[in-house]
Amino acid sequence: MNTNQIRVLVVDADASGEGHLRSKLDAIPGIEIVGITHSQRMALNQVETTQPELLLVDLMLPGYRSIELISQVSASQPDIRILAMSPGDIPHDKVMMAIRAGALGFVTRDASHAEKEEAIHQVHQGEHWLPLEDTYTVLGEAAAELSIT
């Protein structure tokens, strides 16, 4: 194991696409995928056994399990950095809840290789990662739901 590698645990709601996601992430220099899991419960177990430095959490776990997972890990293990991963059709409510729960940012599943690489490295450093265009979309959709009273 290379100690200069960022240890990443991936929580992916789509078990069928695991190989494709792993190959994309394995191509990012400086990271080591220590596991890929598909549920909140399995992720919590893997956090204990693999001791990742970064958790990449798919926001599409059923219900609000991804938000619960982010909240639990950020409260119990604040040294683990968390990056939320959203589908191309960004669920603005879950992105905002993920940030509030402790994620340092989000990246879309279909983001470019370079964007994923930069997001992972920046969040690992404890910095926020909010891609400009996607964040603008999230805020625009959220603002549409707000009413002025």
GROMACS .gro file of C-alpha atoms in nm:
model
  149
    1MET     CA    1   0.000   0.000   0.000
    2ASN     CA    2   0.131   0.341  -0.096
    3THR     CA    3   0.099   0.580   0.199
    4ASN     CA    4   0.081   0.876  -0.039
    5GLN     CA    5  -0.245   0.747  -0.183
    6ILE     CA    6  -0.578   0.889  -0.066
    7ARG     CA    7  -0.779   0.598   0.075
    8VAL     CA    8  -1.130   0.624  -0.074
    9LEU     CA    9  -1.438   0.425   0.020
   10VAL     CA   10  -1.714   0.450  -0.240
   11VAL     CA   11  -2.082   0.413  -0.150
   12ASP     CA   12  -2.264   0.354  -0.478
   13ALA     CA   13  -2.639   0.303  -0.505
   14ASP     CA   14  -2.596   0.128  -0.842
   15ALA     CA   15  -2.440  -0.214  -0.785
   16SER     CA   16  -2.469  -0.297  -1.156
   17GLY     CA   17  -2.228  -0.018  -1.253
   18GLU     CA   18  -1.959  -0.099  -0.997
   19GLY     CA   19  -1.698  -0.213  -1.249
   20HIS     CA   20  -1.743   0.094  -1.466
   21LEU     CA   21  -1.721   0.335  -1.171
   22ARG     CA   22  -1.420   0.152  -1.026
   23SER     CA   23  -1.233   0.170  -1.357
   24LYS     CA   24  -1.300   0.546  -1.382
   25LEU     CA   25  -1.185   0.606  -1.024
   26ASP     CA   26  -0.883   0.373  -1.051
   27ALA     CA   27  -0.761   0.594  -1.337
   28ILE     CA   28  -0.730   0.891  -1.100
   29PRO     CA   29  -0.371   0.927  -0.983
   30GLY     CA   30  -0.312   0.943  -0.610
   31ILE     CA   31  -0.614   0.748  -0.490
   32GLU     CA   32  -0.665   0.394  -0.368
   33ILE     CA   33  -1.017   0.250  -0.370
   34VAL     CA   34  -1.035   0.058  -0.042
   35GLY     CA   35  -1.387  -0.065  -0.111
   36ILE     CA   36  -1.714  -0.014  -0.290
   37THR     CA   37  -2.033  -0.074  -0.098
   38HIS     CA   38  -2.399  -0.034  -0.181
   39SER     CA   39  -2.582   0.037   0.145
   40GLN     CA   40  -2.565   0.260   0.449
   41ARG     CA   41  -2.515  -0.034   0.687
   42MET     CA   42  -2.237  -0.190   0.478
   43ALA     CA   43  -2.072   0.151   0.442
   44LEU     CA   44  -2.064   0.205   0.819
   45ASN     CA   45  -1.902  -0.138   0.863
   46GLN     CA   46  -1.650  -0.064   0.587
   47VAL     CA   47  -1.561   0.274   0.741
   48GLU     CA   48  -1.454   0.086   1.053
   49THR     CA   49  -1.259  -0.187   0.875
   50THR     CA   50  -1.097   0.005   0.587
   51GLN     CA   51  -1.034   0.338   0.763
   52PRO     CA   52  -1.075   0.557   0.454
   53GLU     CA   53  -0.961   0.916   0.436
   54LEU     CA   54  -1.239   1.010   0.197
   55LEU     CA   55  -1.593   0.883   0.154
   56LEU     CA   56  -1.752   0.924  -0.191
   57VAL     CA   57  -2.127   0.890  -0.128
   58ASP     CA   58  -2.388   0.843  -0.399
   59LEU     CA   59  -2.687   1.061  -0.310
   60MET     CA   60  -2.925   0.811  -0.468
   61LEU     CA   61  -2.924   0.554  -0.187
   62PRO     CA   62  -3.291   0.473  -0.115
   63GLY     CA   63  -3.477   0.732   0.092
   64TYR     CA   64  -3.241   0.959   0.279
   65ARG     CA   65  -2.987   0.691   0.372
   66SER     CA   66  -2.707   0.879   0.197
   67ILE     CA   67  -2.779   1.189   0.406
   68GLU     CA   68  -2.800   0.980   0.724
   69LEU     CA   69  -2.467   0.815   0.636
   70ILE     CA   70  -2.297   1.150   0.575
   71SER     CA   71  -2.434   1.284   0.902
   72GLN     CA   72  -2.326   0.979   1.103
   73VAL     CA   73  -1.974   0.965   0.961
   74SER     CA   74  -1.913   1.341   0.984
   75ALA     CA   75  -2.028   1.341   1.349
   76SER     CA   76  -1.843   1.029   1.461
   77GLN     CA   77  -1.528   1.054   1.245
   78PRO     CA   78  -1.469   1.416   1.150
   79ASP     CA   79  -1.126   1.336   1.001
   80ILE     CA   80  -1.294   1.148   0.716
   81ARG     CA   81  -1.365   1.390   0.432
   82ILE     CA   82  -1.692   1.340   0.245
   83LEU     CA   83  -1.770   1.413  -0.118
   84ALA     CA   84  -2.126   1.358  -0.238
   85MET     CA   85  -2.185   1.212  -0.583
   86SER     CA   86  -2.504   1.300  -0.767
   87PRO     CA   87  -2.654   1.172  -1.089
   88GLY     CA   88  -2.654   1.391  -1.399
   89ASP     CA   89  -3.005   1.504  -1.306
   90ILE     CA   90  -2.897   1.670  -0.982
   91PRO     CA   91  -3.136   1.627  -0.687
   92HIS     CA   92  -3.099   1.978  -0.546
   93ASP     CA   93  -3.266   1.893  -0.214
   94LYS     CA   94  -3.027   1.604  -0.147
   95VAL     CA   95  -2.721   1.807  -0.249
   96MET     CA   96  -2.812   2.083  -0.004
   97MET     CA   97  -2.888   1.831   0.273
   98ALA     CA   98  -2.560   1.651   0.206
   99ILE     CA   99  -2.365   1.975   0.248
  100ARG     CA  100  -2.556   2.053   0.565
  101ALA     CA  101  -2.491   1.699   0.696
  102GLY     CA  102  -2.115   1.737   0.653
  103ALA     CA  103  -2.016   1.675   0.290
  104LEU     CA  104  -1.757   1.924   0.170
  105GLY     CA  105  -1.901   1.929  -0.178
  106PHE     CA  106  -2.046   1.729  -0.462
  107VAL     CA  107  -1.953   1.605  -0.804
  108THR     CA  108  -2.182   1.460  -1.068
  109ARG     CA  109  -2.141   1.099  -1.170
  110ASP     CA  110  -2.084   1.207  -1.530
  111ALA     CA  111  -1.826   1.475  -1.447
  112SER     CA  112  -1.504   1.466  -1.646
  113HIS     CA  113  -1.208   1.265  -1.525
  114ALA     CA  114  -1.021   1.589  -1.449
  115GLU     CA  115  -1.313   1.731  -1.248
  116LYS     CA  116  -1.347   1.415  -1.037
  117GLU     CA  117  -0.974   1.414  -0.976
  118GLU     CA  118  -0.971   1.778  -0.868
  119ALA     CA  119  -1.282   1.732  -0.649
  120ILE     CA  120  -1.135   1.432  -0.467
  121HIS     CA  121  -0.798   1.599  -0.407
  122GLN     CA  122  -0.952   1.930  -0.297
  123VAL     CA  123  -1.201   1.768  -0.055
  124HIS     CA  124  -0.921   1.548   0.081
  125GLN     CA  125  -0.739   1.872   0.171
  126GLY     CA  126  -1.046   1.983   0.368
  127GLU     CA  127  -1.155   2.235   0.106
  128HIS     CA  128  -1.500   2.271  -0.046
  129TRP     CA  129  -1.576   2.153  -0.398
  130LEU     CA  130  -1.884   2.302  -0.560
  131PRO     CA  131  -1.873   2.293  -0.941
  132LEU     CA  132  -1.993   2.631  -1.064
  133GLU     CA  133  -2.248   2.534  -1.330
  134ASP     CA  134  -2.395   2.246  -1.129
  135THR     CA  135  -2.415   2.458  -0.814
  136TYR     CA  136  -2.592   2.733  -1.009
  137THR     CA  137  -2.845   2.472  -1.126
  138VAL     CA  138  -2.898   2.343  -0.771
  139LEU     CA  139  -2.951   2.694  -0.633
  140GLY     CA  140  -3.183   2.787  -0.919
  141GLU     CA  141  -3.402   2.483  -0.862
  142ALA     CA  142  -3.408   2.541  -0.487
  143ALA     CA  143  -3.495   2.909  -0.529
  144ALA     CA  144  -3.792   2.815  -0.746
  145GLU     CA  145  -3.939   2.631  -0.448
  146LEU     CA  146  -3.899   2.924  -0.211
  147SER     CA  147  -4.182   3.167  -0.164
  148ILE     CA  148  -4.154   3.522  -0.043
  149THR     CA  149  -4.380   3.598   0.249
   0.00000   0.00000   0.00000
